[in-house]
Amino acid sequence: MTVLIIGGNGFLGAELVRQAVSAGLHPAATFHSRPGDHDGATWHHLDLRDPARLEEALDTVAPAVVINATSGGADWAVTAEGGIRLAQAAAGRGIRLVHVSSDAVFSGTGGDRYDESCLPDPLTPYGAAKAAAETAVRLLCPDTAAVARTSLIIGNGRSEHERLVHALADGTRQGALFTDDIRCPVHVTDLAAALWEITRSDAVGVFHLAGPDALSRYELGELIARRDGLDPARLPSARRCDTGLPGGLDVRLDSRTTQQKLRTRLRGAREFLSGNSPKLA
């Protein structure tokens, strides 16, 4: 099985590459600014805003499966149009597509957990871009594609949120962790393993890959601080509802239906953050 990982030098993409190589695969992966540092992958430059570059990458690799793990943020041309362009290409070539989406597609105003049947109702440009891309994937590739929504991705000290916690505790960065912004964090190794499990199957449709623990960003920060030997009392807190920032407050992905289909167990943050301090890169 020839697999192309879009965004292979990102946080999630790098873990997908690592697990593939560990399993004896030789994946192809793309980068935008610089190639990843894993020698077990073949690296290809790609800008999803450039249709010719995409066609060139697909011609060169000739993948049976593409995993889109790229993160273009709120850049509509990358996250929305790039995701749609990839779905069109996959549909035209008969390539299986596993598209990583986000809990940002939901408003957080539903008052309950969001399961796989819930329709997007985003409040932010990023959420809207993700919703547009995943909708295109589902409609253009209904028999060959899987959409995997996830939440805050945490790692062994290397995720954006973990670095933020350290910077706030050290006083090297201004800001605060919100006490009313609820998500369901997932560990990057669990997420990547689940994505590989879906990739190797013929499963199609929407899947939710998030941890079972619903935590505020501040509660998550406290867990990270305790694991890493930091004083949680040094973490500044605030309420997002007082800031006027857009976005959902209480967005809880319900992953129970997807979890029943997987061998990979998606651990909760209280479990995977209970160990010793990681080594920061």
Short mmCIF file of C-alpha atoms in Angstrom, two decimals:
data_model
loop_
_atom_site.label_atom_id
_atom_site.label_comp_id
_atom_site.label_asym_id
_atom_site.label_seq_id
_atom_site.Cartn_x
_atom_site.Cartn_y
_atom_site.Cartn_z
CA MET A 1 0.00 0.00 0.00
CA THR A 2 1.54 3.26 -1.16
CA VAL A 3 0.52 6.08 1.18
CA LEU A 4 1.01 9.82 0.73
CA ILE A 5 0.84 11.89 3.93
CA ILE A 6 -0.05 15.51 3.23
CA GLY A 7 1.55 17.70 5.88
CA GLY A 8 4.07 15.09 6.93
CA ASN A 9 6.31 17.62 8.69
CA GLY A 10 3.54 18.87 10.99
CA PHE A 11 2.95 17.68 14.54
CA LEU A 12 0.43 14.98 13.62
CA GLY A 13 2.00 14.27 10.24
CA ALA A 14 5.39 13.57 11.78
CA GLU A 15 3.85 11.00 14.12
CA LEU A 16 2.04 9.37 11.20
CA VAL A 17 5.37 9.11 9.39
CA ARG A 18 7.11 7.72 12.48
CA GLN A 19 4.49 5.03 13.03
CA ALA A 20 4.49 4.07 9.35
CA VAL A 21 8.25 3.61 9.26
CA SER A 22 8.14 1.66 12.54
CA ALA A 23 5.60 -0.67 10.92
CA GLY A 24 7.93 -1.34 7.99
CA LEU A 25 6.30 1.03 5.51
CA HIS A 26 8.13 3.57 3.38
CA PRO A 27 5.60 6.40 3.16
CA ALA A 28 5.73 9.43 0.93
CA ALA A 29 5.10 12.71 2.73
CA THR A 30 4.76 16.34 1.74
CA PHE A 31 6.14 19.54 3.19
CA HIS A 32 5.58 23.22 2.48
CA SER A 33 8.58 25.03 3.93
CA ARG A 34 11.11 22.29 4.74
CA PRO A 35 11.12 18.48 4.64
CA GLY A 36 10.73 16.46 7.79
CA ASP A 37 13.73 14.91 9.51
CA HIS A 38 12.70 11.25 9.19
CA ASP A 39 14.91 9.39 6.71
CA GLY A 40 12.38 6.59 6.36
CA ALA A 41 10.03 8.72 4.26
CA THR A 42 10.31 10.16 0.76
CA TRP A 43 9.67 13.91 0.90
CA HIS A 44 7.88 16.00 -1.73
CA HIS A 45 7.31 19.74 -1.79
CA LEU A 46 3.62 20.67 -2.02
CA ASP A 47 1.52 23.80 -1.86
CA LEU A 48 -2.17 22.87 -1.82
CA ARG A 49 -2.94 26.26 -3.35
CA ASP A 50 -1.13 25.15 -6.53
CA PRO A 51 -3.13 22.61 -8.60
CA ALA A 52 -0.10 21.77 -10.75
CA ARG A 53 2.00 20.92 -7.68
CA LEU A 54 -0.73 18.63 -6.39
CA GLU A 55 -1.08 16.81 -9.70
CA GLU A 56 2.72 16.46 -9.87
CA ALA A 57 2.91 14.94 -6.39
CA LEU A 58 0.10 12.48 -7.14
CA ASP A 59 1.69 11.53 -10.47
CA THR A 60 5.09 10.97 -8.83
CA VAL A 61 3.90 8.97 -5.82
CA ALA A 62 0.87 7.24 -7.39
CA PRO A 63 -0.59 6.56 -3.93
CA ALA A 64 -3.35 4.10 -3.16
CA VAL A 65 -4.25 6.20 -0.10
CA VAL A 66 -3.77 9.84 0.85
CA ILE A 67 -3.95 11.05 4.45
CA ASN A 68 -4.56 14.79 4.62
CA ALA A 69 -3.04 15.86 7.94
CA THR A 70 -2.09 19.35 6.82
CA SER A 71 -2.84 22.34 9.01
CA GLY A 72 -3.47 25.54 7.09
CA GLY A 73 -5.20 27.27 9.98
CA ALA A 74 -7.73 29.87 8.90
CA ASP A 75 -6.11 30.27 5.47
CA TRP A 76 -9.12 29.56 3.26
CA ALA A 77 -6.99 28.88 0.20
CA VAL A 78 -5.11 26.08 2.00
CA THR A 79 -7.61 24.61 4.46
CA ALA A 80 -10.82 24.88 2.43
CA GLU A 81 -9.87 25.19 -1.23
CA GLY A 82 -6.81 22.97 -0.83
CA GLY A 83 -8.86 20.28 0.88
CA ILE A 84 -11.54 20.49 -1.81
CA ARG A 85 -8.92 20.35 -4.59
CA LEU A 86 -7.41 17.24 -2.99
CA ALA A 87 -10.85 15.60 -2.75
CA GLN A 88 -11.50 16.32 -6.43
CA ALA A 89 -8.16 14.80 -7.40
CA ALA A 90 -8.70 11.74 -5.21
CA ALA A 91 -12.16 11.18 -6.66
CA GLY A 92 -10.89 11.52 -10.21
CA ARG A 93 -8.04 9.07 -9.65
CA GLY A 94 -9.90 6.56 -7.46
CA ILE A 95 -7.59 7.20 -4.50
CA ARG A 96 -8.77 6.44 -0.98
CA LEU A 97 -8.71 9.62 1.13
CA VAL A 98 -8.49 9.96 4.90
CA HIS A 99 -9.17 13.59 5.76
CA VAL A 100 -8.34 14.95 9.21
CA SER A 101 -10.87 17.55 10.36
CA SER A 102 -11.47 19.36 13.62
CA ASP A 103 -13.96 19.97 16.42
CA ALA A 104 -13.80 23.62 15.28
CA VAL A 105 -16.57 22.74 12.81
CA PHE A 106 -18.98 22.92 15.76
CA SER A 107 -20.31 25.99 17.57
CA GLY A 108 -20.40 24.56 21.07
CA THR A 109 -23.90 25.93 21.58
CA GLY A 110 -25.68 22.59 21.40
CA GLY A 111 -25.45 21.93 25.13
CA ASP A 112 -24.41 18.30 24.62
CA ARG A 113 -21.70 16.16 23.15
CA TYR A 114 -21.30 16.11 19.37
CA ASP A 115 -21.42 12.66 17.80
CA GLU A 116 -20.60 11.65 14.24
CA SER A 117 -24.12 12.42 12.98
CA CYS A 118 -23.98 16.11 13.98
CA LEU A 119 -23.78 18.64 11.16
CA PRO A 120 -21.19 21.44 11.20
CA ASP A 121 -22.20 24.88 12.49
CA PRO A 122 -18.84 26.70 12.76
CA LEU A 123 -18.30 30.11 14.34
CA THR A 124 -14.74 30.87 13.17
CA PRO A 125 -13.00 31.18 9.78
CA TYR A 126 -10.90 28.13 10.64
CA GLY A 127 -13.97 26.09 11.53
CA ALA A 128 -15.73 27.23 8.36
CA ALA A 129 -12.73 26.24 6.23
CA LYS A 130 -12.54 22.83 7.87
CA ALA A 131 -16.30 22.33 7.42
CA ALA A 132 -16.11 23.25 3.73
CA ALA A 133 -13.28 20.81 3.12
CA GLU A 134 -14.84 17.89 4.96
CA THR A 135 -18.18 18.46 3.24
CA ALA A 136 -16.45 18.28 -0.15
CA VAL A 137 -14.67 15.09 0.86
CA ARG A 138 -17.91 13.41 1.93
CA LEU A 139 -19.81 14.44 -1.20
CA LEU A 140 -17.07 13.89 -3.79
CA CYS A 141 -15.74 10.62 -2.36
CA PRO A 142 -18.71 9.00 -0.60
CA ASP A 143 -17.51 5.43 -1.22
CA THR A 144 -13.77 5.86 -0.67
CA ALA A 145 -13.17 8.56 1.94
CA ALA A 146 -13.11 8.83 5.71
CA VAL A 147 -13.40 12.13 7.58
CA ALA A 148 -11.78 12.03 11.03
CA ARG A 149 -12.62 14.90 13.37
CA THR A 150 -10.34 15.39 16.33
CA SER A 151 -9.77 17.84 19.18
CA LEU A 152 -6.75 19.35 20.96
CA ILE A 153 -3.75 17.20 20.06
CA ILE A 154 -1.27 16.71 22.90
CA GLY A 155 2.10 14.96 22.80
CA ASN A 156 5.16 14.31 24.91
CA GLY A 157 5.94 17.95 25.50
CA ARG A 158 5.99 19.00 21.86
CA SER A 159 2.45 20.15 21.17
CA GLU A 160 1.49 23.78 20.85
CA HIS A 161 -0.59 23.68 24.03
CA GLU A 162 2.18 22.10 26.08
CA ARG A 163 4.68 24.70 24.93
CA LEU A 164 2.18 27.44 25.76
CA VAL A 165 1.78 26.10 29.30
CA HIS A 166 5.55 26.19 29.80
CA ALA A 167 5.83 29.71 28.41
CA LEU A 168 3.00 31.01 30.60
CA ALA A 169 4.42 29.33 33.71
CA ASP A 170 7.88 30.74 32.94
CA GLY A 171 6.48 34.22 32.34
CA THR A 172 8.01 34.34 28.85
CA ARG A 173 4.65 34.77 27.15
CA GLN A 174 1.62 36.90 27.86
CA GLY A 175 -1.87 35.45 27.89
CA ALA A 176 -4.10 33.15 29.87
CA LEU A 177 -5.71 29.73 29.76
CA PHE A 178 -9.49 29.82 29.52
CA THR A 179 -11.55 28.16 32.22
CA ASP A 180 -14.71 28.02 30.10
CA ASP A 181 -13.25 26.66 26.84
CA ILE A 182 -13.96 22.92 26.92
CA ARG A 183 -12.43 20.32 24.62
CA CYS A 184 -11.62 16.58 24.60
CA PRO A 185 -7.82 16.32 24.23
CA VAL A 186 -6.25 13.33 22.48
CA HIS A 187 -2.66 12.08 22.52
CA VAL A 188 -0.90 12.31 19.17
CA THR A 189 0.28 8.69 19.31
CA ASP A 190 -3.27 7.44 19.92
CA LEU A 191 -4.64 9.68 17.18
CA ALA A 192 -2.04 8.60 14.62
CA ALA A 193 -2.56 4.91 15.46
CA ALA A 194 -6.33 5.29 15.05
CA LEU A 195 -5.84 7.08 11.74
CA TRP A 196 -3.60 4.29 10.48
CA GLU A 197 -6.21 1.75 11.56
CA ILE A 198 -8.88 3.60 9.56
CA THR A 199 -6.48 4.06 6.63
CA ARG A 200 -5.80 0.33 6.37
CA SER A 201 -9.52 -0.47 6.43
CA ASP A 202 -12.22 0.24 3.89
CA ALA A 203 -14.24 2.27 6.40
CA VAL A 204 -15.93 5.38 5.02
CA GLY A 205 -17.93 8.22 6.53
CA VAL A 206 -17.34 10.39 9.58
CA PHE A 207 -15.31 9.32 12.60
CA HIS A 208 -14.60 11.11 15.87
CA LEU A 209 -11.13 10.63 17.33
CA ALA A 210 -10.91 12.46 20.65
CA GLY A 211 -10.28 11.48 24.23
CA PRO A 212 -13.10 10.73 26.69
CA ASP A 213 -12.13 13.49 29.16
CA ALA A 214 -13.80 16.88 28.65
CA LEU A 215 -11.49 19.53 30.11
CA SER A 216 -11.12 23.28 30.01
CA ARG A 217 -7.90 24.61 28.56
CA TYR A 218 -6.98 25.72 32.07
CA GLU A 219 -7.63 22.25 33.56
CA LEU A 220 -5.55 20.76 30.78
CA GLY A 221 -2.79 23.25 31.56
CA GLU A 222 -2.84 22.24 35.22
CA LEU A 223 -2.39 18.58 34.27
CA ILE A 224 0.51 19.43 31.97
CA ALA A 225 2.14 21.60 34.63
CA ARG A 226 1.91 18.89 37.30
CA ARG A 227 3.33 16.26 34.95
CA ASP A 228 6.25 18.53 34.05
CA GLY A 229 7.04 19.64 37.59
CA LEU A 230 5.72 23.18 37.14
CA ASP A 231 3.63 25.11 39.65
CA PRO A 232 0.04 25.21 38.33
CA ALA A 233 -0.56 28.32 40.45
CA ARG A 234 1.71 30.22 38.05
CA LEU A 235 -0.71 29.67 35.17
CA PRO A 236 -2.88 32.75 34.50
CA SER A 237 -6.55 32.06 33.89
CA ALA A 238 -9.41 33.93 32.23
CA ARG A 239 -12.84 33.35 30.77
CA ARG A 240 -13.09 33.29 27.02
CA CYS A 241 -16.62 34.65 27.16
CA ASP A 242 -15.21 37.87 28.64
CA THR A 243 -12.74 38.40 25.79
CA GLY A 244 -15.07 38.68 22.81
CA LEU A 245 -12.98 36.12 20.90
CA PRO A 246 -15.07 34.07 18.45
CA GLY A 247 -15.38 30.32 18.69
CA GLY A 248 -17.26 27.61 20.50
CA LEU A 249 -16.94 27.36 24.26
CA ASP A 250 -18.12 23.85 25.09
CA VAL A 251 -17.22 21.54 22.20
CA ARG A 252 -17.19 17.93 23.36
CA LEU A 253 -16.61 15.33 20.66
CA ASP A 254 -18.40 12.08 21.44
CA SER A 255 -16.08 9.38 20.13
CA ARG A 256 -17.86 6.37 21.63
CA THR A 257 -19.31 5.09 18.36
CA THR A 258 -15.96 5.31 16.59
CA GLN A 259 -14.12 3.82 19.57
CA GLN A 260 -16.29 0.71 19.39
CA LYS A 261 -14.99 0.13 15.85
CA LEU A 262 -11.32 0.52 16.72
CA ARG A 263 -8.68 -1.63 18.37
CA THR A 264 -6.73 1.53 19.24
CA ARG A 265 -7.82 2.91 22.60
CA LEU A 266 -8.12 6.70 22.75
CA ARG A 267 -6.95 7.60 26.23
CA GLY A 268 -8.25 10.53 28.23
CA ALA A 269 -5.96 13.41 29.14
CA ARG A 270 -6.12 12.57 32.85
CA GLU A 271 -4.57 9.21 32.00
CA PHE A 272 -1.92 10.15 29.46
CA LEU A 273 -0.79 13.20 31.45
CA SER A 274 -0.33 11.29 34.68
CA GLY A 275 3.22 10.11 33.83
CA ASN A 276 6.62 11.66 34.31
CA SER A 277 7.87 14.82 32.67
CA PRO A 278 8.73 14.37 28.97
CA LYS A 279 11.90 15.50 27.28
CA LEU A 280 11.19 18.70 25.37
CA ALA A 281 12.65 19.00 21.89
#
